Amino acid sequence: MSIELDHTIVPSRHKAASARILGELLDVPWAESGLGPFSPVYVNDGLTLDFIDTDEAFPIYHFCFRVSPAKFDAILARIQAAGISYRSNVRGPMDMQVNTDYGGRLVYWNEPDGHQWEILTVSYARQRS
């Protein structure tokens, strides 16, 4: 069996709200509560993001989701409908633009706790051969 990431814990100030926002934007299942103290987002059949409440300082995480062009369009439409600012580069202004520099499309946005989400249609981290 290959190694696969099963789940990761995402620190937050309001776990259920953070899980709901991400779950609804990605159009994937989420729950207000799950096993233990978590609000899970079921990204796919093999990956769960477990949001947990904390009052402690935490680092800002970056999560990137590779999606089909049709899913990209649907997610971007939900981001726009929710009035969420997004940008075309990992750093920089919220320019409300889509990046097409890597042979696909991608955008970045931040959730209320500061974590950065990215959707893309073609991986630039794994070059095609």
XYZ file of N, CA and C in Angstrom:
387
model
N 0.834 -1.180 0.000
C 0.000 0.000 0.000
C 0.883 1.249 0.000
N 0.502 2.215 -0.813
C 1.249 3.470 -0.825
C 0.901 4.285 0.418
N 1.721 5.263 0.720
C 1.462 6.143 1.858
C 0.493 7.227 1.415
N -0.566 7.421 2.182
C -1.552 8.446 1.892
C -1.828 9.248 3.151
N -1.980 10.538 3.002
C -2.385 11.371 4.125
C -3.847 11.078 4.421
N -4.162 10.695 5.652
C -5.517 10.329 6.051
C -6.269 11.531 6.619
N -5.633 12.252 7.537
C -6.271 13.426 8.134
C -5.207 14.340 8.713
N -5.597 15.563 8.939
C -4.725 16.506 9.619
C -5.592 17.420 10.466
N -5.008 17.957 11.512
C -5.738 18.839 12.427
C -5.482 20.281 12.016
N -6.558 21.038 11.925
C -6.492 22.449 11.546
C -6.950 23.273 12.753
N -6.048 24.017 13.382
C -6.450 24.833 14.531
C -7.325 25.994 14.090
N -8.288 26.334 14.943
C -9.210 27.412 14.596
C -9.766 28.060 15.862
N -10.405 29.175 15.676
C -11.093 29.858 16.779
C -12.542 29.411 16.882
N -13.124 29.016 15.751
C -14.526 28.583 15.696
C -14.615 27.386 14.748
N -14.324 26.202 15.275
C -14.158 25.012 14.449
C -15.355 24.705 13.558
N -16.567 24.773 14.098
C -17.745 24.432 13.292
C -17.954 25.442 12.169
N -17.746 26.719 12.455
C -17.908 27.746 11.419
C -16.858 27.565 10.326
N -15.623 27.301 10.714
C -14.563 27.099 9.733
C -14.821 25.857 8.889
N -15.243 24.781 9.526
C -15.548 23.547 8.795
C -16.718 23.765 7.838
N -17.735 24.461 8.296
C -18.911 24.718 7.449
C -18.520 25.521 6.214
N -17.763 26.600 6.407
C -17.384 27.452 5.278
C -16.612 26.644 4.236
N -15.595 25.903 4.676
C -14.797 25.136 3.727
C -15.624 24.034 3.069
N -16.377 23.295 3.871
C -17.207 22.225 3.318
C -18.180 22.733 2.270
N -18.817 23.871 2.552
C -19.769 24.421 1.595
C -19.087 24.956 0.343
N -17.929 25.623 0.495
C -17.227 26.123 -0.689
C -16.763 24.984 -1.587
N -16.221 23.918 -0.979
C -15.745 22.773 -1.762
C -16.876 21.838 -2.175
N -18.051 22.024 -1.575
C -19.209 21.158 -1.814
C -18.895 19.712 -1.434
N -18.338 19.570 -0.223
C -18.038 18.254 0.329
C -18.697 18.145 1.700
N -18.919 16.931 2.203
C -19.549 16.780 3.509
C -18.688 17.331 4.641
N -19.353 17.825 5.662
C -18.685 18.293 6.871
C -19.648 18.027 8.024
N -19.137 18.087 9.243
C -19.989 17.866 10.410
C -19.604 18.846 11.509
N -20.598 19.291 12.251
C -20.340 20.197 13.362
C -19.495 19.518 14.430
N -19.702 18.209 14.589
C -18.883 17.454 15.537
C -18.578 16.089 14.939
N -17.452 15.554 15.379
C -17.017 14.246 14.897
C -16.372 13.497 16.033
N -15.502 12.578 15.706
C -14.776 11.828 16.716
C -13.906 12.789 17.515
N -13.984 12.726 18.824
C -13.183 13.610 19.665
C -13.675 15.049 19.574
N -12.772 16.005 19.721
C -13.162 17.416 19.782
C -13.175 18.111 18.414
N -13.404 17.379 17.339
C -13.198 17.922 15.998
C -14.501 18.218 15.257
N -14.398 19.170 14.324
C -15.412 19.406 13.299
C -14.759 19.006 11.980
N -15.117 17.831 11.449
C -14.418 17.324 10.272
C -14.991 17.839 8.951
N -14.092 17.981 7.989
C -14.458 18.228 6.598
C -13.915 17.033 5.824
N -14.820 16.321 5.158
C -14.456 15.106 4.433
C -14.116 15.495 2.989
N -12.854 15.849 2.758
C -12.405 16.386 1.478
C -12.623 15.377 0.350
N -12.296 14.127 0.615
C -12.537 13.043 -0.343
C -12.581 11.736 0.439
N -12.630 10.608 -0.257
C -12.747 9.316 0.427
C -11.558 8.988 1.309
N -10.428 9.698 1.132
C -9.241 9.364 1.902
C -8.686 10.472 2.770
N -9.270 11.674 2.732
C -8.697 12.784 3.483
C -9.757 13.555 4.255
N -9.490 13.729 5.542
C -10.344 14.531 6.413
C -9.514 15.651 7.022
N -10.063 16.870 7.002
C -9.473 17.983 7.737
C -10.279 18.128 9.013
N -9.621 17.939 10.150
C -10.275 17.999 11.451
C -10.007 19.355 12.098
N -11.010 20.225 12.088
C -10.877 21.531 12.729
C -11.043 21.370 14.229
N -10.202 22.055 14.982
C -10.255 22.000 16.444
C -10.150 23.417 16.997
N -10.932 23.705 18.012
C -10.877 25.016 18.656
C -9.653 25.124 19.557
N -9.044 26.300 19.540
C -7.939 26.576 20.443
C -7.890 28.067 20.728
N -7.457 28.412 21.916
C -7.215 29.806 22.266
C -5.739 30.146 22.144
N -4.922 29.155 21.887
C -3.479 29.349 21.761
C -3.140 29.929 20.387
N -1.989 30.572 20.291
C -1.495 31.044 18.999
C -1.188 29.822 18.132
N -1.444 29.943 16.846
C -1.134 28.833 15.944
C -0.621 29.380 14.620
N 0.171 28.567 13.913
C 0.684 29.015 12.611
C -0.438 29.009 11.577
N -0.239 29.785 10.548
C -1.168 29.802 9.424
C -0.757 28.678 8.472
N -1.715 27.826 8.139
C -1.458 26.708 7.237
C -1.921 27.040 5.827
N -1.325 26.359 4.870
C -1.700 26.472 3.464
C -2.143 25.087 3.003
N -3.326 25.006 2.420
C -3.834 23.756 1.874
C -4.220 23.999 0.421
N -3.788 23.119 -0.460
C -4.081 23.235 -1.882
C -4.892 22.022 -2.332
N -5.960 22.289 -3.057
C -6.837 21.235 -3.552
C -6.819 21.236 -5.076
N -6.409 20.110 -5.665
C -6.458 19.970 -7.123
C -7.846 19.471 -7.489
N -8.491 20.184 -8.402
C -9.871 19.880 -8.789
C -9.993 19.885 -10.314
N -11.070 19.328 -10.799
C -11.343 19.348 -12.236
C -11.711 20.771 -12.658
N -11.612 21.073 -13.949
C -12.028 22.404 -14.409
C -13.478 22.732 -14.043
N -14.371 21.763 -14.133
C -15.775 22.015 -13.785
C -15.923 22.320 -12.292
N -15.224 21.567 -11.441
C -15.277 21.834 -10.000
C -14.644 23.186 -9.678
N -13.567 23.535 -10.376
C -12.937 24.843 -10.180
C -13.963 25.949 -10.422
N -14.655 25.862 -11.544
C -15.663 26.872 -11.871
C -16.735 26.954 -10.791
N -17.194 25.807 -10.309
C -18.253 25.784 -9.290
C -17.754 26.349 -7.961
N -16.552 25.981 -7.555
C -16.001 26.489 -6.293
C -15.763 27.993 -6.393
N -15.184 28.438 -7.499
C -14.944 29.871 -7.670
C -16.265 30.636 -7.648
N -17.295 30.091 -8.256
C -18.607 30.752 -8.228
C -19.132 30.863 -6.797
N -18.920 29.825 -5.973
C -19.369 29.882 -4.572
C -18.546 30.892 -3.779
N -17.231 30.970 -4.057
C -16.374 31.967 -3.402
C -16.881 33.368 -3.741
N -17.152 33.602 -5.019
C -17.634 34.905 -5.460
C -19.011 35.216 -4.861
N -19.912 34.239 -4.860
C -21.254 34.451 -4.314
C -21.211 34.769 -2.826
N -20.218 34.204 -2.120
C -20.080 34.456 -0.680
C -19.381 35.785 -0.401
N -18.902 36.451 -1.447
C -18.218 37.728 -1.264
C -16.838 37.590 -0.656
N -16.202 36.442 -0.876
C -14.870 36.190 -0.330
C -13.827 36.717 -1.315
N -12.913 37.531 -0.819
C -11.826 38.044 -1.652
C -10.839 36.926 -1.961
N -10.297 36.949 -3.177
C -9.316 35.946 -3.576
C -8.234 36.622 -4.403
N -7.164 35.871 -4.629
C -6.047 36.433 -5.368
C -5.442 35.384 -6.295
N -4.619 35.877 -7.203
C -4.017 35.002 -8.205
C -2.615 34.532 -7.829
N -2.047 35.070 -6.757
C -0.706 34.684 -6.324
C -0.702 34.384 -4.835
N 0.223 33.526 -4.433
C 0.289 33.094 -3.037
C 0.484 34.274 -2.094
N 1.205 35.257 -2.511
C 1.383 36.501 -1.765
C 0.933 37.627 -2.674
N 0.425 38.664 -2.119
C 0.037 39.791 -2.948
C -1.377 40.229 -2.665
N -1.830 41.205 -3.428
C -3.141 41.791 -3.173
C -4.283 40.860 -3.561
N -5.423 41.100 -2.972
C -6.641 40.390 -3.343
C -7.114 40.996 -4.665
N -6.568 40.477 -5.768
C -6.809 41.076 -7.074
C -8.034 40.518 -7.794
N -8.684 39.525 -7.191
C -9.892 38.913 -7.751
C -9.635 38.392 -9.176
N -8.422 37.869 -9.377
C -8.015 37.339 -10.679
C -7.677 35.858 -10.556
N -7.748 35.153 -11.676
C -7.392 33.742 -11.760
C -6.023 33.639 -12.419
N -5.117 32.881 -11.805
C -3.771 32.676 -12.330
C -3.817 31.558 -13.371
N -3.222 31.809 -14.535
C -3.147 30.799 -15.596
C -1.699 30.535 -16.011
N -0.753 30.878 -15.154
C 0.665 30.784 -15.499
C 1.206 29.361 -15.621
N 0.546 28.366 -15.079
C 1.135 27.027 -14.985
C 0.398 25.978 -15.812
N -0.321 26.392 -16.820
C -1.004 25.439 -17.680
C -2.386 25.053 -17.200
N -2.844 25.684 -16.153
C -4.189 25.456 -15.633
C -4.689 26.748 -15.039
N -5.585 26.632 -14.084
C -6.109 27.814 -13.392
C -5.967 27.604 -11.898
N -5.728 28.708 -11.161
C -5.639 28.615 -9.706
C -6.005 29.933 -9.059
N -6.507 29.833 -7.836
C -6.779 31.001 -6.997
C -6.476 30.637 -5.552
N -6.243 31.684 -4.747
C -5.987 31.561 -3.318
C -6.999 32.429 -2.573
N -7.386 31.980 -1.367
C -8.196 32.805 -0.477
C -7.872 32.419 0.954
N -8.197 33.299 1.883
C -7.945 33.025 3.299
C -9.260 32.878 4.035
N -9.275 31.967 4.985
C -10.466 31.815 5.812
C -10.315 32.715 7.031
N -11.372 32.904 7.814
C -11.326 33.888 8.908
C -10.165 33.725 9.898
N -9.684 32.511 10.124
C -8.556 32.320 11.045
C -7.212 32.581 10.373
N -7.222 32.891 9.083
C -5.999 33.218 8.373
C -5.441 32.107 7.502
N -5.889 30.864 7.705
C -5.376 29.771 6.872
C -5.641 30.080 5.404
N -4.692 29.667 4.568
C -4.792 29.956 3.143
C -5.207 28.699 2.390
N -6.239 28.841 1.582
C -6.724 27.761 0.746
C -6.364 28.076 -0.696
N -6.118 27.039 -1.467
C -5.814 27.191 -2.889
C -6.563 26.110 -3.647
N -7.124 26.475 -4.788
C -7.661 25.472 -5.713
C -6.920 25.648 -7.028
N -6.636 24.522 -7.668
C -5.982 24.561 -8.974
C -6.442 23.396 -9.815
N -6.286 23.557 -11.118
C -6.699 22.496 -12.038
C -5.532 21.658 -12.533
N -4.324 22.196 -12.457
C -3.117 21.477 -12.870
C -2.053 21.701 -11.797
N -1.455 20.625 -11.327
C -0.433 20.749 -10.295
C 0.846 21.351 -10.866
N 1.315 22.412 -10.250
C 2.634 22.946 -10.615
C 3.703 22.343 -9.712
N 3.305 21.709 -8.623
C 4.256 21.072 -7.703
C 4.757 19.744 -8.268
N 3.938 19.096 -9.084
C 4.296 17.816 -9.692
C 4.247 17.998 -11.198
N 5.405 18.225 -11.783
C 5.473 18.472 -13.223
C 5.093 17.219 -14.004
N 4.384 17.430 -15.073
C 4.016 16.326 -15.961
C 5.234 15.873 -16.749
N 5.289 14.574 -17.037
C 6.421 14.078 -17.835
C 6.015 13.850 -19.265
